[in-house]
């Protein structure tokens, strides 16, 4: 446990108001990041973070220090955001259609994949690219977007993603793989070199 | 048919686009040539489509050794799949990089107040 945690935890457990305030000020930022990413609405993200802190406080005694407080709160915030997402009217499950690769009868690519250059080193170009990727992730159909975010950004295992999305592990694995392929297709016009 | 001719028409052979005559010449050469025989065997092992289907396991190094060797033999002869694997890896690392640096965040006073108030109520 970090020094912050060793001093903060006992005070939280004793119900000290200033300790709770410190907890919020320290961790709200990173919890907002994940909630925003999942919900794409500032208001909903704030609601989710509020839910997360209250639920964290209720289960504080069950926090065993196996992970850091930050990691644990990140998890709690992810759960709270997903719970909010599930409460929204469910959109149609959209299929990826054109975004998945197509094959000829003999199994070759219909469109030969382009070669992608190395990524730019320059921090400015890098930032532009990061922004582009975020925009493209947001273009994915919701069911694929969430699977990709949970696995590749928030770092959940495939099994954990399957629990969150109420899928079998096999179905979650396929969904994550397809989401990556679809994102690849969305980035291809920007990163692929047209003629080799 | 010689070795270069065989390699240049392998694609059409597997897409069933050769004339019967060319097909027969292709098969005859691949049976008798010590270079082309193994090449054609590798082409038969796995298609680009199948390779792409299990690409996530390959990239995560979750394939059993035998299967992984099949993948790598295919990649050694297929530029298209090499390009696809590369772009898939880059896509993944760009996605992972989204979790990068945290923007500075100061919790709005009303949100902080709302959480503290909700806690008191609870
Ligand atoms: Zn030969
Ligand atoms: Zn291939």
Coordinates of C-alpha atoms and ligand atoms in Angstrom, one line a residue:
Chain A
X1 CA 0.0 0.0 0.0
X2 CA 1.2 3.5 -0.8
X3 CA 1.8 6.0 2.1
X4 CA -1.4 7.9 1.1
X5 CA -3.4 4.7 1.5
X6 CA -1.9 3.7 4.8
X7 CA -2.9 7.0 6.4
X8 CA -6.1 7.4 4.5
X9 CA -7.7 4.0 5.0
X10 CA -8.0 4.0 8.8
X11 CA -9.4 7.5 8.7
X12 CA -11.9 6.5 6.1
X13 CA -12.9 3.4 8.2
X14 CA -13.3 5.7 11.2
X15 CA -15.8 7.7 9.1
X16 CA -13.7 10.9 9.0
X17 CA -15.3 13.4 6.7
X18 CA -12.0 15.1 5.6
X19 CA -10.6 11.7 4.7
X20 CA -13.5 11.1 2.4
X21 CA -13.1 14.5 0.8
X22 CA -9.4 13.7 0.3
X23 CA -10.3 10.4 -1.3
X24 CA -12.6 12.1 -3.7
X25 CA -10.1 14.8 -4.6
X26 CA -7.4 12.3 -5.2
X27 CA -9.2 9.7 -7.3
X28 CA -12.2 11.5 -8.9
X29 CA -10.1 12.5 -11.9
X30 CA -9.1 9.0 -13.1
X31 CA -12.6 7.7 -12.3
X32 CA -14.1 10.5 -14.5
X33 CA -11.9 9.4 -17.3
X34 CA -13.2 5.9 -17.4
X35 CA -16.8 6.9 -16.8
X36 CA -16.7 9.5 -19.6
X37 CA -15.1 7.0 -22.0
X38 CA -17.9 4.5 -21.4
X39 CA -20.8 6.9 -21.2
X40 CA -19.7 9.8 -23.5
X41 CA -21.7 12.2 -21.4
X42 CA -20.3 14.5 -18.8
X43 CA -23.5 14.5 -16.7
X44 CA -23.9 10.7 -16.8
X45 CA -20.2 10.3 -16.0
X46 CA -20.5 12.6 -12.9
X47 CA -23.5 10.6 -11.8
X48 CA -21.6 7.3 -12.2
X49 CA -18.6 8.7 -10.3
X50 CA -21.0 9.7 -7.5
X51 CA -22.5 6.2 -7.4
X52 CA -19.0 4.8 -7.4
X53 CA -17.8 6.7 -4.4
X54 CA -20.9 5.8 -2.4
X55 CA -20.7 2.2 -3.3
X56 CA -17.0 2.2 -2.6
X57 CA -17.7 3.7 0.8
X58 CA -20.3 1.0 1.6
X59 CA -17.8 -1.8 0.7
X60 CA -14.7 -0.2 2.1
X61 CA -14.4 -2.8 4.8
X62 CA -14.2 -5.4 2.0
X63 CA -11.2 -3.6 0.5
X64 CA -8.4 -5.9 1.4
X65 CA -5.5 -4.0 -0.1
X66 CA -4.9 -6.8 -2.6
X67 CA -4.8 -4.1 -5.3
X68 CA -4.0 -0.5 -4.8
X69 CA -6.9 1.8 -3.7
X70 CA -6.6 3.5 -7.1
X71 CA -7.0 0.2 -9.0
X72 CA -9.9 -0.8 -6.8
X73 CA -11.7 2.5 -7.3
X74 CA -11.1 2.3 -11.1
X75 CA -12.9 -1.0 -11.0
X76 CA -15.8 0.4 -9.0
X77 CA -16.1 3.3 -11.3
X78 CA -16.1 1.0 -14.4
X79 CA -18.9 -1.0 -12.8
X80 CA -20.9 2.1 -12.0
X81 CA -20.6 3.4 -15.5
X82 CA -21.6 0.1 -17.1
X83 CA -24.6 -0.1 -14.8
X84 CA -25.6 3.4 -16.0
X85 CA -25.1 2.3 -19.6
X86 CA -27.3 -0.8 -19.1
X87 CA -30.0 1.4 -17.7
X88 CA -30.2 3.4 -20.9
X89 CA -32.7 2.2 -23.5
X90 CA -30.9 -0.5 -25.4
X91 CA -30.0 0.3 -29.0
X92 CA -30.1 -2.4 -31.6
X93 CA -27.1 -4.6 -31.7
X94 CA -25.4 -3.4 -34.8
X95 CA -23.2 -5.6 -37.0
X96 CA -20.0 -4.5 -38.4
X97 CA -20.6 -5.2 -42.1
X98 CA -18.1 -3.4 -44.2
X99 CA -15.7 -3.0 -41.4
X100 CA -14.7 -6.6 -41.4
X101 CA -12.3 -8.0 -43.9
X102 CA -13.8 -9.9 -46.9
X103 CA -12.3 -13.0 -48.5
X104 CA -12.5 -14.6 -51.9
X105 CA -13.6 -18.2 -52.2
X106 CA -10.0 -19.4 -51.9
X107 CA -9.5 -17.5 -48.7
X108 CA -7.4 -14.5 -50.0
X109 CA -8.2 -11.0 -49.0
X110 CA -10.6 -9.2 -51.4
X111 CA -8.8 -5.9 -50.8
X112 CA -5.1 -6.6 -50.2
X113 CA -4.3 -5.0 -46.9
X114 CA -2.2 -1.8 -47.1
X115 CA 1.2 -1.5 -45.4
X116 CA 1.1 0.7 -42.4
X117 CA 4.1 2.9 -41.7
X118 CA 5.8 3.2 -38.3
X119 CA 4.1 5.6 -36.0
X120 CA 5.4 9.1 -35.8
X121 CA 7.8 9.9 -32.9
X122 CA 6.9 13.6 -32.8
X123 CA 4.7 14.3 -29.8
X124 CA 2.5 16.6 -31.7
X125 CA 1.7 14.1 -34.4
X126 CA 1.4 11.5 -31.7
X127 CA -1.3 13.6 -30.0
X128 CA -3.2 14.1 -33.3
X129 CA -3.1 10.4 -33.8
X130 CA -4.4 9.7 -30.3
X131 CA -7.3 12.1 -30.9
X132 CA -8.0 10.4 -34.2
X133 CA -8.1 7.0 -32.6
X134 CA -10.5 8.3 -29.9
X135 CA -12.8 9.6 -32.6
X136 CA -12.7 6.4 -34.5
X137 CA -13.3 4.3 -31.4
X138 CA -16.4 6.4 -30.9
X139 CA -17.6 5.5 -34.4
X140 CA -17.8 1.8 -33.5
X141 CA -21.2 0.4 -32.8
X142 CA -21.9 0.5 -29.1
X143 CA -21.6 -3.3 -28.4
X144 CA -18.2 -3.4 -30.1
X145 CA -17.0 -0.1 -28.7
X146 CA -17.6 -1.2 -25.1
X147 CA -15.9 -4.5 -25.6
X148 CA -12.8 -2.8 -27.1
X149 CA -12.6 -0.2 -24.3
X150 CA -12.9 -2.7 -21.5
X151 CA -10.3 -5.1 -22.9
X152 CA -7.7 -2.9 -24.6
X153 CA -8.0 0.4 -22.7
X154 CA -9.2 -0.5 -19.3
X155 CA -7.3 -3.7 -19.3
X156 CA -9.9 -6.2 -18.2
X157 CA -9.3 -9.8 -19.1
X158 CA -11.5 -11.5 -21.7
X159 CA -13.2 -13.4 -19.0
X160 CA -14.0 -10.2 -17.0
X161 CA -15.3 -8.6 -20.2
X162 CA -17.6 -11.6 -20.8
X163 CA -19.1 -11.2 -17.3
X164 CA -19.6 -7.4 -17.7
X165 CA -21.3 -7.9 -21.1
X166 CA -23.2 -11.0 -20.1
X167 CA -21.6 -13.0 -22.9
X168 CA -19.9 -16.4 -23.0
X169 CA -16.1 -16.1 -22.9
X170 CA -16.0 -17.3 -26.5
X171 CA -18.5 -14.7 -27.7
X172 CA -16.6 -11.9 -25.8
X173 CA -13.3 -13.0 -27.4
X174 CA -14.9 -12.9 -30.9
X175 CA -16.5 -9.5 -30.2
X176 CA -13.2 -8.0 -29.0
X177 CA -11.3 -9.4 -32.0
X178 CA -13.9 -8.0 -34.5
X179 CA -13.9 -4.6 -32.7
X180 CA -10.2 -4.4 -33.3
X181 CA -10.6 -5.4 -36.9
X182 CA -13.3 -2.8 -37.4
X183 CA -11.1 -0.1 -35.8
X184 CA -8.3 -1.2 -38.0
X185 CA -10.5 -0.7 -41.0
X186 CA -11.5 2.8 -39.8
X187 CA -7.9 3.8 -39.3
X188 CA -6.7 2.3 -42.6
X189 CA -7.4 5.3 -44.8
X190 CA -5.3 7.4 -42.4
X191 CA -2.4 5.1 -41.7
X192 CA -2.2 2.8 -44.7
X193 CA 0.2 3.5 -47.5
X194 CA -1.8 3.2 -50.7
X195 CA 0.9 2.0 -53.1
X196 CA 3.8 -0.1 -52.2
Chain B
X1 CA 6.0 -24.6 -66.0
X2 CA 9.0 -23.4 -64.1
X3 CA 9.4 -22.3 -60.4
X4 CA 8.9 -18.5 -61.1
X5 CA 5.8 -19.3 -63.2
X6 CA 4.4 -21.5 -60.4
X7 CA 4.9 -18.9 -57.8
X8 CA 3.3 -16.1 -59.9
X9 CA 0.2 -18.2 -60.6
X10 CA -0.2 -19.8 -57.1
X11 CA -2.7 -17.1 -56.1
X12 CA -4.9 -17.9 -59.1
X13 CA -4.5 -21.6 -58.6
X14 CA -5.9 -21.4 -55.1
X15 CA -8.7 -19.1 -56.2
X16 CA -9.6 -21.7 -58.9
X17 CA -8.8 -19.2 -61.7
X18 CA -6.4 -21.2 -63.8
X19 CA -7.4 -23.0 -67.0
X20 CA -7.5 -26.8 -66.7
X21 CA -4.3 -27.0 -68.6
X22 CA -2.4 -24.5 -66.4
X23 CA -3.8 -26.3 -63.4
X24 CA -2.4 -29.6 -64.5
X25 CA 1.0 -28.0 -65.2
X26 CA 1.0 -26.4 -61.8
X27 CA 0.3 -29.7 -60.1
X28 CA 2.8 -31.6 -62.2
X29 CA 5.5 -29.1 -61.4
X30 CA 4.7 -28.9 -57.7
X31 CA 4.9 -32.7 -57.5
X32 CA 8.3 -33.0 -59.0
X33 CA 10.0 -29.8 -57.7
X34 CA 11.8 -29.9 -54.4
X35 CA 11.3 -26.2 -53.9
X36 CA 7.8 -25.7 -55.1
X37 CA 6.4 -28.9 -53.4
X38 CA 6.9 -27.5 -49.9
X39 CA 5.8 -24.0 -51.0
X40 CA 2.5 -25.4 -52.3
X41 CA 2.1 -27.5 -49.1
X42 CA 2.4 -24.3 -47.0
X43 CA -0.2 -22.6 -49.2
X44 CA -2.6 -25.5 -48.5
X45 CA -2.0 -25.4 -44.7
X46 CA -4.0 -22.3 -43.9
X47 CA -5.8 -19.6 -45.8
X48 CA -5.5 -15.8 -45.2
X49 CA -9.1 -16.0 -43.9
X50 CA -8.4 -18.7 -41.3
X51 CA -5.3 -16.9 -40.2
X52 CA -7.1 -13.7 -39.6
X53 CA -9.8 -15.5 -37.6
X54 CA -7.2 -16.6 -35.0
X55 CA -5.0 -13.5 -35.2
X56 CA -5.8 -12.4 -31.7
X57 CA -4.4 -15.6 -30.3
X58 CA -1.4 -15.3 -32.5
X59 CA -0.7 -11.7 -31.4
X60 CA -1.2 -12.7 -27.8
X61 CA 1.0 -15.7 -28.2
X62 CA -1.8 -18.0 -27.1
X63 CA -1.4 -20.5 -30.0
X64 CA 0.0 -23.9 -29.4
X65 CA 3.4 -24.3 -30.9
X66 CA 2.3 -26.4 -33.8
X67 CA -0.4 -23.9 -34.8
X68 CA 2.0 -21.0 -34.4
X69 CA 4.4 -22.6 -36.7
X70 CA 1.7 -22.9 -39.4
X71 CA 1.0 -19.2 -39.0
X72 CA 4.6 -18.3 -39.4
X73 CA 5.1 -20.5 -42.4
X74 CA 2.1 -18.7 -44.0
X75 CA 3.5 -15.3 -43.0
X76 CA 6.8 -16.1 -44.6
X77 CA 5.1 -16.5 -48.0
X78 CA 2.2 -14.0 -47.7
X79 CA 2.8 -10.2 -47.8
X80 CA -0.9 -9.5 -47.5
X81 CA -1.1 -11.2 -44.1
X82 CA 2.1 -9.7 -43.0
X83 CA 0.6 -6.2 -43.7
X84 CA -2.6 -7.2 -42.0
X85 CA -0.9 -8.5 -38.8
X86 CA 1.2 -5.4 -38.6
X87 CA -1.8 -3.1 -38.9
X88 CA -3.7 -5.2 -36.3
X89 CA -0.8 -4.9 -33.9
X90 CA -0.5 -1.1 -34.4
X91 CA -4.3 -0.7 -34.0
X92 CA -4.1 -2.5 -30.7
X93 CA -1.2 -0.5 -29.4
X94 CA -2.8 2.8 -30.4
X95 CA -5.9 1.7 -28.5
X96 CA -3.9 0.7 -25.4
X97 CA -2.2 4.1 -25.6
X98 CA -5.6 5.8 -25.0
X99 CA -5.3 5.0 -21.4
X100 CA -2.1 7.1 -21.3
X101 CA -1.6 10.3 -19.5
X102 CA -4.4 11.6 -17.3
X103 CA -5.7 15.1 -18.0
X104 CA -5.6 17.3 -14.9
X105 CA -9.0 17.3 -13.3
X106 CA -10.4 19.3 -10.5
X107 CA -13.6 18.0 -9.3
X108 CA -16.4 20.6 -9.7
X109 CA -17.5 21.9 -6.3
X110 CA -21.1 21.0 -6.8
X111 CA -20.2 17.4 -7.6
X112 CA -18.0 17.2 -4.6
X113 CA -20.8 18.7 -2.5
X114 CA -23.4 16.3 -3.9
X115 CA -21.2 13.2 -3.1
X116 CA -20.6 14.4 0.4
X117 CA -24.3 15.2 1.0
X118 CA -25.3 11.8 -0.5
X119 CA -22.9 10.1 1.9
X120 CA -24.4 11.8 4.9
X121 CA -27.9 10.7 3.8
X122 CA -26.8 7.1 3.3
Ligands
LIG1 ZN1 9.7 -25.3 -58.7
LIG2 ZN1 -2.2 -14.6 -46.3

